[in-house]
Short mmCIF file of C-alpha atoms and ligand atoms in Angstrom, two decimals:
data_model
loop_
_atom_site.label_atom_id
_atom_site.label_comp_id
_atom_site.label_asym_id
_atom_site.label_seq_id
_atom_site.Cartn_x
_atom_site.Cartn_y
_atom_site.Cartn_z
CA UNK D 908 -25.80 21.74 -15.22
CA UNK D 909 -24.14 17.83 -15.90
CA UNK D 910 -21.23 16.89 -16.52
CA UNK D 911 -20.14 13.76 -19.51
CA UNK D 912 -16.94 12.32 -19.03
CA UNK D 913 -16.07 8.81 -19.87
CA UNK D 914 -14.74 7.75 -16.31
CA UNK D 915 -15.91 8.60 -13.09
CA UNK D 916 -13.47 7.60 -10.37
CA UNK D 917 -14.61 7.42 -6.20
CA UNK D 918 -11.79 8.11 -4.32
CA UNK D 919 -8.30 9.71 -4.58
CA UNK D 920 -6.27 7.32 -2.53
CA UNK D 921 -3.29 6.02 -4.24
CA UNK D 922 -5.74 3.50 -5.94
CA UNK D 923 -8.34 6.55 -7.58
CA UNK D 924 -4.98 8.57 -8.16
CA UNK D 925 -3.77 5.83 -10.40
CA UNK D 926 -6.68 4.31 -11.54
CA UNK D 927 -7.66 8.46 -12.92
CA UNK D 928 -3.89 8.49 -14.63
CA UNK D 929 -4.10 4.75 -16.47
CA UNK D 930 -7.32 6.61 -17.67
CA UNK D 931 -6.65 9.87 -18.98
CA UNK D 932 -3.28 8.07 -20.44
CA UNK D 933 -5.32 5.93 -22.58
CA UNK D 934 -6.43 9.07 -23.99
CA UNK D 935 -10.32 9.43 -22.04
CA UNK D 936 -12.06 11.89 -20.18
CA UNK D 937 -12.10 11.55 -16.29
CA UNK D 938 -13.84 13.17 -13.40
CA UNK D 939 -11.85 11.90 -9.70
CA UNK D 940 -14.16 13.05 -7.03
CA UNK D 941 -12.61 12.72 -3.68
CA UNK D 942 -14.52 13.50 -0.34
CA UNK D 943 -11.74 14.67 2.28
CA UNK D 944 -8.51 15.06 0.83
CA UNK D 945 -6.14 13.49 -1.95
CA UNK D 946 -4.64 10.27 0.33
CA UNK D 947 -6.11 11.25 3.34
CA UNK D 948 -7.29 7.64 4.27
CA UNK D 949 -4.79 4.34 3.94
CA UNK D 950 -3.02 6.13 1.46
CA UNK D 951 -1.21 8.49 4.10
CA UNK D 952 -1.22 5.55 6.68
CA UNK D 953 1.03 2.70 5.11
CA UNK D 954 4.37 1.62 5.88
CA UNK D 955 5.52 3.21 3.48
CA UNK D 956 7.32 0.61 1.75
CA UNK D 957 7.70 -0.15 -2.00
CA UNK D 958 8.52 -3.51 -1.67
CA UNK D 959 7.72 -7.07 -3.19
CA UNK D 960 6.59 -8.14 0.41
CA UNK D 961 9.47 -11.00 1.47
CA UNK D 962 6.91 -12.08 4.14
CA UNK D 963 4.26 -13.33 1.11
CA UNK D 964 6.53 -15.85 0.06
CA UNK D 965 5.63 -17.68 3.01
CA UNK D 966 1.65 -17.93 2.11
CA UNK D 967 3.03 -18.62 -1.60
CA UNK D 968 2.20 -15.65 -2.97
CA UNK D 969 4.92 -15.79 -6.07
CA UNK D 970 2.83 -13.81 -8.37
CA UNK D 971 1.78 -10.87 -6.15
CA UNK D 972 5.78 -10.84 -4.83
CA UNK D 973 6.56 -11.21 -8.91
CA UNK D 974 4.77 -8.15 -10.02
CA UNK D 975 5.69 -5.98 -6.63
CA UNK D 976 9.12 -6.46 -7.54
CA UNK D 977 8.56 -5.33 -10.86
CA UNK D 978 6.19 -2.20 -10.14
CA UNK D 979 9.22 -1.25 -7.81
CA UNK D 980 12.23 -1.15 -10.55
CA UNK D 981 9.27 1.09 -12.44
CA UNK D 982 8.94 3.33 -9.65
CA UNK D 983 12.39 3.60 -8.89
CA UNK D 984 12.97 4.68 -12.19
CA UNK D 985 10.07 6.73 -13.13
CA UNK D 986 10.10 8.54 -9.16
CA UNK D 987 13.69 8.62 -7.73
CA UNK D 988 12.72 11.68 -5.81
CA UNK D 989 9.89 9.68 -4.48
CA UNK D 990 10.84 6.05 -3.85
CA UNK D 991 14.54 5.31 -2.90
CA UNK D 992 16.30 1.85 -2.42
CA UNK D 993 17.31 0.96 1.09
CA UNK D 994 19.29 -1.31 3.24
CA UNK D 995 16.71 -3.58 5.05
CA UNK D 996 18.28 -6.03 7.82
CA UNK D 997 17.36 -9.36 9.02
CA UNK D 998 18.40 -10.57 12.28
CA UNK D 999 18.00 -14.14 13.54
CA UNK D 1000 18.22 -14.81 17.18
CA UNK D 1001 18.26 -18.04 18.74
CA UNK D 1002 14.41 -17.31 19.52
CA UNK D 1003 13.51 -16.57 16.08
CA UNK D 1004 10.57 -18.60 14.21
CA UNK D 1005 13.17 -18.71 10.90
CA UNK D 1006 16.37 -20.38 10.68
CA UNK D 1007 19.65 -18.96 9.00
CA UNK D 1008 18.99 -21.17 6.04
CA UNK D 1009 15.15 -20.54 5.81
CA UNK D 1010 15.49 -16.68 5.36
CA UNK D 1011 18.89 -17.25 2.60
CA UNK D 1012 16.51 -19.64 0.95
CA UNK D 1013 13.45 -16.68 0.46
CA UNK D 1014 16.35 -14.17 -0.16
CA UNK D 1015 16.95 -16.36 -2.92
CA UNK D 1016 13.97 -16.47 -4.34
CA UNK D 1017 12.73 -13.36 -3.88
CA UNK D 1018 16.24 -12.17 -5.99
CA UNK D 1019 15.01 -14.76 -8.85
CA UNK D 1020 11.58 -13.03 -8.45
CA UNK D 1021 13.05 -9.75 -9.00
CA UNK D 1022 14.93 -11.42 -12.15
CA UNK D 1023 18.21 -11.05 -10.30
CA UNK D 1024 18.75 -7.42 -11.21
CA UNK D 1025 20.81 -5.09 -9.18
CA UNK D 1026 18.71 -4.34 -6.53
CA UNK D 1027 18.50 -8.09 -5.89
CA UNK D 1028 21.96 -8.64 -4.07
CA UNK D 1029 21.87 -9.68 -0.58
CA UNK D 1030 24.68 -10.79 2.46
CA UNK D 1031 24.70 -11.75 5.69
CA UNK D 1032 26.65 -9.60 7.80
CA UNK D 1033 29.89 -10.01 9.27
CA UNK D 1034 29.67 -10.39 12.96
CA UNK D 1035 32.79 -7.42 13.29
CA UNK D 1036 29.65 -4.91 11.97
CA UNK D 1037 26.66 -5.81 14.13
CA UNK D 1038 27.59 -3.16 16.65
CA UNK D 1039 27.35 -0.78 13.79
CA UNK D 1040 23.17 -1.10 13.48
CA UNK D 1041 21.77 1.45 15.09
CA UNK D 1042 22.39 -0.03 19.09
CA UNK D 1043 19.95 -3.34 17.68
CA UNK D 1044 21.03 -5.94 20.25
CA UNK D 1045 23.33 -8.47 19.51
CA UNK D 1046 22.49 -10.56 22.74
CA UNK D 1047 21.68 -13.88 21.25
CA UNK D 1048 21.88 -12.76 17.76
CA UNK D 1049 22.76 -15.62 15.05
CA UNK D 1050 22.64 -13.58 11.91
CA UNK D 1051 22.36 -10.77 10.46
CA UNK D 1052 21.11 -10.42 6.67
CA UNK D 1053 20.43 -7.41 4.65
CA UNK D 1054 19.31 -7.10 1.27
CA UNK D 1055 17.58 -4.15 -0.73
CA UNK D 1056 14.15 -2.70 -0.78
CA UNK D 1057 12.36 0.67 -1.08
CA UNK D 1058 10.84 3.34 1.06
CA UNK D 1059 8.32 5.96 0.25
CA UNK D 1060 6.67 9.23 1.61
CA UNK D 1061 2.92 7.61 0.52
CA UNK D 1062 1.17 10.61 0.53
CA UNK D 1063 3.72 12.58 -1.83
CA UNK D 1064 3.54 9.70 -3.80
CA UNK D 1065 -0.08 9.65 -4.41
CA UNK D 1066 -0.10 13.40 -4.75
CA UNK D 1067 2.47 13.54 -7.44
CA UNK D 1068 -0.02 10.34 -9.59
CA UNK D 1069 -2.98 12.40 -9.11
CA UNK D 1070 -1.53 15.61 -10.78
CA UNK D 1071 0.58 13.26 -13.46
CA UNK D 1072 -3.56 12.35 -14.11
CA UNK D 1073 -4.38 16.21 -13.94
CA UNK D 1074 -1.66 17.34 -16.30
CA UNK D 1075 -3.41 14.48 -18.62
CA UNK D 1076 -6.41 16.02 -18.22
CA UNK D 1077 -8.33 14.31 -15.64
CA UNK D 1078 -10.39 16.92 -13.71
CA UNK D 1079 -10.43 16.20 -9.58
CA UNK D 1080 -12.95 17.64 -7.52
CA UNK D 1081 -12.37 17.95 -3.95
CA UNK D 1082 -14.34 17.85 -1.45
CA UNK D 1083 -16.73 16.01 -4.10
CA UNK D 1084 -18.62 13.12 -1.88
CA UNK D 1085 -19.94 10.55 -4.28
CA UNK D 1086 -23.73 10.21 -3.19
CA UNK D 1087 -25.12 7.80 -5.85
CA UNK D 1088 -25.27 6.42 -9.83
CA UNK D 1089 -27.89 5.28 -11.53
CA UNK D 1090 -27.45 3.36 -14.26
CA UNK D 1091 -29.03 4.94 -18.05
CA UNK D 1092 -28.43 3.75 -21.64
CA UNK D 1093 -24.90 5.63 -21.82
CA UNK D 1094 -24.08 4.02 -18.80
CA UNK D 1095 -23.91 6.04 -15.18
CA UNK D 1096 -25.86 9.17 -13.96
CA UNK D 1097 -23.56 10.29 -11.02
CA UNK D 1098 -24.56 12.52 -8.01
CA UNK D 1099 -21.97 14.08 -6.17
CA UNK D 1100 -21.85 17.01 -3.47
CA UNK D 1101 -19.53 19.64 -2.79
CA UNK D 1102 -19.93 22.78 -1.03
CA UNK D 1103 -21.21 24.39 -3.47
CA UNK D 1104 -24.19 21.81 -3.77
CA UNK D 1105 -25.28 18.71 -5.79
CA UNK D 1106 -24.34 18.37 -9.06
CA UNK D 1107 -24.60 15.77 -11.82
CA UNK D 1108 -22.19 13.58 -14.53
CA UNK D 1109 -22.70 11.03 -17.19
CA UNK D 1110 -20.19 8.61 -17.59
CA UNK D 1111 -19.77 5.67 -19.48
CA UNK D 1112 -17.97 3.29 -16.88
CA UNK D 1113 -17.25 3.94 -12.81
CA UNK D 1114 -14.20 3.09 -10.58
CA UNK D 1115 -14.90 2.34 -7.14
CA UNK D 1116 -11.61 2.94 -5.25
CA UNK D 1117 -12.96 3.98 -1.80
CA UNK D 1118 -10.60 1.97 -0.05
CA UNK D 1119 -12.37 0.84 3.79
CA UNK D 1120 -15.53 2.74 2.28
CA UNK D 1121 -16.19 0.72 -0.83
CA UNK D 1122 -18.82 -1.77 0.06
CA UNK D 1123 -20.57 1.49 0.99
CA UNK D 1124 -20.44 3.58 -2.05
CA UNK D 1125 -21.31 -0.53 -3.75
CA UNK D 1126 -23.96 0.12 -1.99
CA UNK D 1127 -25.38 3.59 -3.40
CA UNK D 1128 -24.98 1.87 -6.83
CA UNK D 1129 -28.36 0.91 -8.47
CA UNK D 1130 -28.70 -2.01 -9.86
CA UNK D 1131 -27.53 -3.46 -7.26
CA UNK D 1132 -24.34 -5.10 -7.80
CA UNK D 1133 -23.19 -7.77 -5.09
CA UNK D 1134 -20.48 -6.64 -2.68
CA UNK D 1135 -17.14 -8.72 -1.86
CA UNK D 1136 -17.44 -9.84 1.43
CA UNK D 1137 -14.40 -8.46 3.58
CA UNK D 1138 -13.10 -7.65 6.85
CA UNK D 1139 -11.37 -4.41 7.91
CA UNK D 1140 -8.16 -4.71 9.92
CA UNK D 1141 -6.12 -2.01 11.50
CA UNK D 1142 -2.70 -1.66 11.53
CA UNK D 1143 -0.97 1.09 13.56
CA UNK D 1144 2.46 2.57 13.25
CA UNK D 1145 4.07 4.82 15.70
CA UNK D 1146 6.97 7.53 15.54
CA UNK D 1147 9.82 7.61 18.06
CA UNK D 1148 12.61 10.27 18.50
CA UNK D 1149 15.87 9.58 17.13
CA UNK D 1150 17.24 8.68 13.58
CA UNK D 1151 18.24 5.38 12.66
CA UNK D 1152 20.91 5.67 9.83
CA UNK D 1153 21.68 2.07 8.71
CA UNK D 1154 17.93 1.36 7.37
CA UNK D 1155 15.03 -0.72 7.92
CA UNK D 1156 14.81 -3.87 10.69
CA UNK D 1157 12.89 -6.85 9.74
CA UNK D 1158 11.85 -7.62 13.32
CA UNK D 1159 9.71 -10.02 15.14
CA UNK D 1160 7.21 -9.60 17.99
CA UNK D 1161 6.83 -11.80 20.85
CA UNK D 1162 3.48 -13.28 19.02
CA UNK D 1163 6.01 -14.15 16.04
CA UNK D 1164 4.66 -11.03 13.38
CA UNK D 1165 6.52 -9.25 11.66
CA UNK D 1166 7.18 -5.78 12.71
CA UNK D 1167 9.28 -3.19 10.41
CA UNK D 1168 11.67 -0.50 12.27
CA UNK D 1169 12.14 2.06 10.32
CA UNK D 1170 13.68 5.49 9.34
CA UNK D 1171 11.23 7.91 8.59
CA UNK D 1172 12.03 12.05 8.50
CA UNK D 1173 14.72 11.51 10.75
CA UNK D 1174 12.89 10.03 13.62
CA UNK D 1175 11.70 6.21 13.71
CA UNK D 1176 8.82 4.25 12.54
CA UNK D 1177 7.49 1.23 13.82
CA UNK D 1178 4.52 -0.61 12.43
CA UNK D 1179 2.07 -2.48 12.19
CA UNK D 1180 -0.23 -4.53 14.32
CA UNK D 1181 -3.54 -6.27 12.62
CA UNK D 1182 -6.22 -5.52 15.01
CA UNK D 1183 -10.52 -6.02 13.32
CA UNK D 1184 -12.18 -3.17 13.34
CA UNK D 1185 -15.59 -2.33 13.31
CA UNK D 1186 -17.39 0.97 12.70
CA UNK D 1187 -16.81 4.33 11.09
CA UNK D 1188 -13.36 4.15 8.73
CA UNK D 1189 -13.24 7.53 9.47
CA UNK D 1190 -12.60 7.46 13.18
CA UNK D 1191 -9.84 4.43 13.30
CA UNK D 1192 -7.18 5.31 15.69
CA UNK D 1193 -4.06 3.16 17.36
CA UNK D 1194 -5.48 1.27 20.38
CA UNK D 1195 -3.36 1.92 23.72
CA UNK D 1196 -2.93 -1.77 22.88
CA UNK D 1197 -1.16 -1.91 20.12
CA UNK D 1198 1.02 1.80 21.08
CA UNK D 1199 2.04 -1.00 24.34
CA UNK D 1200 2.73 -4.00 21.37
CA UNK D 1201 4.90 -2.07 19.12
CA UNK D 1202 7.10 -0.23 22.49
CA UNK D 1203 7.58 -3.50 23.74
CA UNK D 1204 8.97 -5.04 20.30
CA UNK D 1205 11.09 -1.61 19.28
CA UNK D 1206 12.14 -1.89 23.09
CA UNK D 1207 13.12 -5.84 22.76
CA UNK D 1208 15.58 -5.37 19.59
CA UNK D 1209 17.10 -1.95 20.61
CA UNK D 1210 17.27 -1.85 24.43
CA UNK D 1211 19.73 1.29 24.61
CA UNK D 1212 17.18 3.42 22.26
CA UNK D 1213 14.94 6.22 24.14
CA UNK D 1214 11.22 5.40 23.38
CA UNK D 1215 9.86 9.52 23.27
CA UNK D 1216 6.54 9.15 21.28
CA UNK D 1217 6.32 11.66 19.13
CA UNK D 1218 3.22 11.09 16.82
CA UNK D 1219 0.73 7.72 16.00
CA UNK D 1220 -1.73 6.65 13.25
CA UNK D 1221 -3.84 3.92 11.97
CA UNK D 1222 -4.86 2.57 8.82
CA UNK D 1223 -7.84 0.02 7.30
CA UNK D 1224 -6.37 -2.78 5.42
CA UNK D 1225 -9.49 -4.12 3.09
CA UNK D 1226 -8.71 -8.22 3.26
CA UNK D 1227 -11.21 -10.53 1.70
CA UNK D 1228 -13.11 -12.27 4.74
CA UNK D 1229 -11.67 -15.64 5.65
CA UNK D 1230 -11.30 -18.17 8.35
CA UNK D 1231 -6.94 -18.19 8.56
CA UNK D 1232 -5.30 -15.96 10.33
CA UNK D 1233 -4.96 -12.37 8.93
CA UNK D 1234 -1.22 -12.39 8.34
CA UNK D 1235 -1.24 -15.16 6.49
CA UNK D 1236 -4.22 -14.19 4.08
CA UNK D 1237 -4.11 -12.65 0.35
CA UNK D 1238 -2.67 -9.50 -0.12
CA UNK D 1239 -3.46 -9.34 -3.89
CA UNK D 1240 -5.97 -6.44 -4.93
CA UNK D 1241 -9.10 -7.55 -6.19
CA UNK D 1242 -10.06 -5.39 -9.19
CA UNK D 1243 -14.15 -6.80 -9.13
CA UNK D 1244 -15.99 -6.20 -12.20
CA UNK D 1245 -19.58 -5.89 -12.29
CA UNK D 1246 -20.21 -7.95 -14.82
CA UNK D 1247 -17.92 -10.54 -16.88
CA UNK D 1248 -17.78 -8.69 -20.49
CA UNK D 1249 -18.78 -5.92 -20.72
CA UNK D 1250 -18.38 -4.33 -17.28
CA UNK D 1251 -19.35 -0.49 -16.42
CA UNK D 1252 -17.82 -0.87 -13.05
CA UNK D 1253 -15.09 -1.74 -11.20
CA UNK D 1254 -14.89 -2.05 -7.76
CA UNK D 1255 -10.82 -2.27 -6.16
CA UNK D 1256 -10.41 -4.37 -3.04
CA UNK D 1257 -7.45 -4.05 -0.66
CA UNK D 1258 -4.26 -4.14 -2.38
CA UNK D 1259 -0.98 -2.46 -1.97
CA UNK D 1260 0.61 0.91 -2.51
CA UNK D 1261 3.71 -0.66 -4.60
CA UNK D 1262 1.09 -2.26 -6.71
CA UNK D 1263 -0.70 0.57 -7.67
CA UNK D 1264 0.20 1.23 -11.36
CA UNK D 1265 -0.15 -2.22 -12.70
CA UNK D 1266 -3.80 -2.65 -10.70
CA UNK D 1267 -4.85 0.17 -12.65
CA UNK D 1268 -3.95 -0.97 -16.04
CA UNK D 1269 -6.03 -4.19 -14.87
CA UNK D 1270 -9.64 -2.01 -14.00
CA UNK D 1271 -8.69 0.08 -17.16
CA UNK D 1272 -8.36 -3.64 -19.29
CA UNK D 1273 -12.07 -4.83 -17.69
CA UNK D 1274 -13.87 -1.64 -18.76
CA UNK D 1275 -12.04 -1.59 -22.24
CA UNK D 1276 -14.85 -3.45 -23.74
CA UNK D 1277 -17.45 -0.19 -22.93
CA UNK D 1278 -15.05 2.57 -23.73
CA UNK D 1279 -14.44 4.05 -27.19
CA UNK D 1280 -11.01 3.88 -29.05
CA UNK D 1281 -9.28 6.87 -28.44
CA UNK D 1282 -5.43 7.74 -28.89
CA UNK D 1283 -3.63 6.93 -26.39
CA UNK D 1284 -1.85 10.20 -24.59
CA UNK D 1285 1.22 8.54 -22.55
CA UNK D 1286 2.59 5.61 -20.85
CA UNK D 1287 2.71 5.38 -16.98
CA UNK D 1288 5.46 2.78 -17.19
CA UNK D 1289 7.85 5.48 -18.39
CA UNK D 1290 6.14 8.92 -17.56
CA UNK D 1291 8.28 10.77 -14.73
CA UNK D 1292 6.40 11.33 -12.23
CA UNK D 1293 6.81 15.20 -10.55
CA UNK D 1294 7.36 16.23 -6.95
C1 FAD T 1935 -1.31 -0.55 8.02
C2 FAD T 1935 -1.00 -0.68 6.85
C3 FAD T 1935 0.45 -0.48 6.09
C4 FAD T 1935 0.68 -1.09 4.53
N1 FAD T 1935 1.47 -0.32 4.45
C5 FAD T 1935 1.83 -0.91 2.83
C6 FAD T 1935 3.75 -1.08 2.71
O1 FAD T 1935 4.10 -0.51 3.37
N2 FAD T 1935 3.52 -0.86 1.04
C7 FAD T 1935 2.45 -1.03 0.36
O2 FAD T 1935 2.82 -0.92 -0.94
N3 FAD T 1935 1.12 -1.05 0.94
C8 FAD T 1935 0.72 -0.86 2.44
N4 FAD T 1935 -0.40 -1.22 2.58
C9 FAD T 1935 -1.42 -0.66 1.54
C10 FAD T 1935 -1.89 0.21 1.16
O3 FAD T 1935 -1.35 1.27 2.25
C11 FAD T 1935 -3.20 -0.02 0.69
O4 FAD T 1935 -3.45 -0.79 -0.13
C12 FAD T 1935 -3.60 1.36 -0.54
O5 FAD T 1935 -3.18 3.09 0.86
C13 FAD T 1935 -5.19 1.51 -0.48
O6 FAD T 1935 -5.27 2.72 -1.30
P1 FAD T 1935 -7.04 2.86 -1.77
O7 FAD T 1935 -6.83 4.28 -2.78
O8 FAD T 1935 -7.64 1.65 -2.13
O9 FAD T 1935 -7.63 3.65 -0.25
P2 FAD T 1935 -7.80 4.98 0.45
O10 FAD T 1935 -6.47 5.62 0.38
O11 FAD T 1935 -8.26 4.85 2.15
O12 FAD T 1935 -8.30 5.91 -0.39
C14 FAD T 1935 -9.78 5.92 -0.18
C15 FAD T 1935 -10.59 7.32 -1.01
O13 FAD T 1935 -11.99 7.54 -0.90
C16 FAD T 1935 -12.50 8.04 -0.26
N5 FAD T 1935 -14.09 8.34 -0.13
C17 FAD T 1935 -14.64 7.14 0.33
N6 FAD T 1935 -15.86 7.25 0.36
C18 FAD T 1935 -16.01 8.47 -0.85
C19 FAD T 1935 -17.40 9.03 -1.35
N7 FAD T 1935 -18.31 8.60 -1.18
N8 FAD T 1935 -17.09 10.68 -2.37
C20 FAD T 1935 -16.22 10.14 -2.82
N9 FAD T 1935 -14.44 9.60 -2.03
C21 FAD T 1935 -14.87 8.69 -0.95
C22 FAD T 1935 -11.52 8.05 0.80
O14 FAD T 1935 -11.62 9.85 1.74
C23 FAD T 1935 -10.27 8.00 0.95
O15 FAD T 1935 -9.63 9.14 0.31
C24 FAD T 1935 -0.78 -1.10 3.90
C25 FAD T 1935 -1.87 -0.43 4.47
C26 FAD T 1935 -1.72 -0.35 6.00
C27 FAD T 1935 -3.39 -0.58 6.32
#
């Protein structure tokens, strides 16, 4: 039997979930195909921060920071049980790459891009409070800045968004592996596989939200759409025994990269790395050298704390292919339509967990021209996400 939907979304990570929610909220019928499990890939292996991305100021990505801070505020309102403000600390040592005045300037700009809202305050901690910072070493410490950003449970957030999409009428098939799509007069004929066999569905438009599999999915769509050249860069995290009580720490590894030390489920999460990856995305695992790098960085700043390893995981960033260093590569989401007008296929490359809702709105806007007019069911900027 052949089904019929306005839209088929491939992938149920945060971007697929967000696209499904946006499209269902706009009044359309949507089918989501997920080959493994909701939030089973990148969207359960992030640093779990809902943030503007202070460090993106250095590479001049002001629009990304502004949009992310706006989305952070929306998420704090619509999902207060899933997204919480946490104090972030930036310790500045004699050896640190940045000087206190630079951090002060960066945090001031961050506050301005966040529209100087209530959460935008920052402060330099008095020396008397440095000993209260979870065992952070004070040797050669020159200043500690504190500001606020947010943390979430990435998998739980993705599950909440997909449930919201389902409550608006979206259909979810898990496991449902997208096999191929062929252009037909009314849109696409989509073939997918479930444990019960192969099925076909017709749709007006397609969203490719397959994360690191994005170009593999694109290659299964006829007529062929040229892929955007990308690079997969893995990021590893380790989980250590022992709780952090004061919040998140923004540390600097020996090579100058930022590494976060974060409270996580009563333990300590440390990440991340940047290691070029090739191979099957399903096989991504932290490498021994990455675990060592994270342990060393943690020990450098918290020399008195234990380093009992409880868990480790790695996820893949989808970054545009470029010559520049990975750390400074743009982190903006690319919503790539198959045509400048009358687009029927949008592929979502890269991006941030934080900006999923804005990304979904952009993808929907690109497809509007081919979708029929329908009365909207909800506004995702005010719709509460439930646990
Ligand atoms: C190490 C790391 C740390 C990060 N930290 C942060 C952070 O702190 N804050 C933040 O905002 N962002 C962060 N990000 C970015 C964020 O995690 C990602 O942008 C986001 O999770 C990507 O989601 P996605 O839906 O595009 O991809 P994924 O979550 O990978 O989902 C893609 C889905 O598509 C499915 N799929 C693939 N092929 C098929 C097929 N043929 N048929 C059906 N299904 C298919 C897969 O099974 C998968 O579930 C981080 C990323 C990394 C790698």
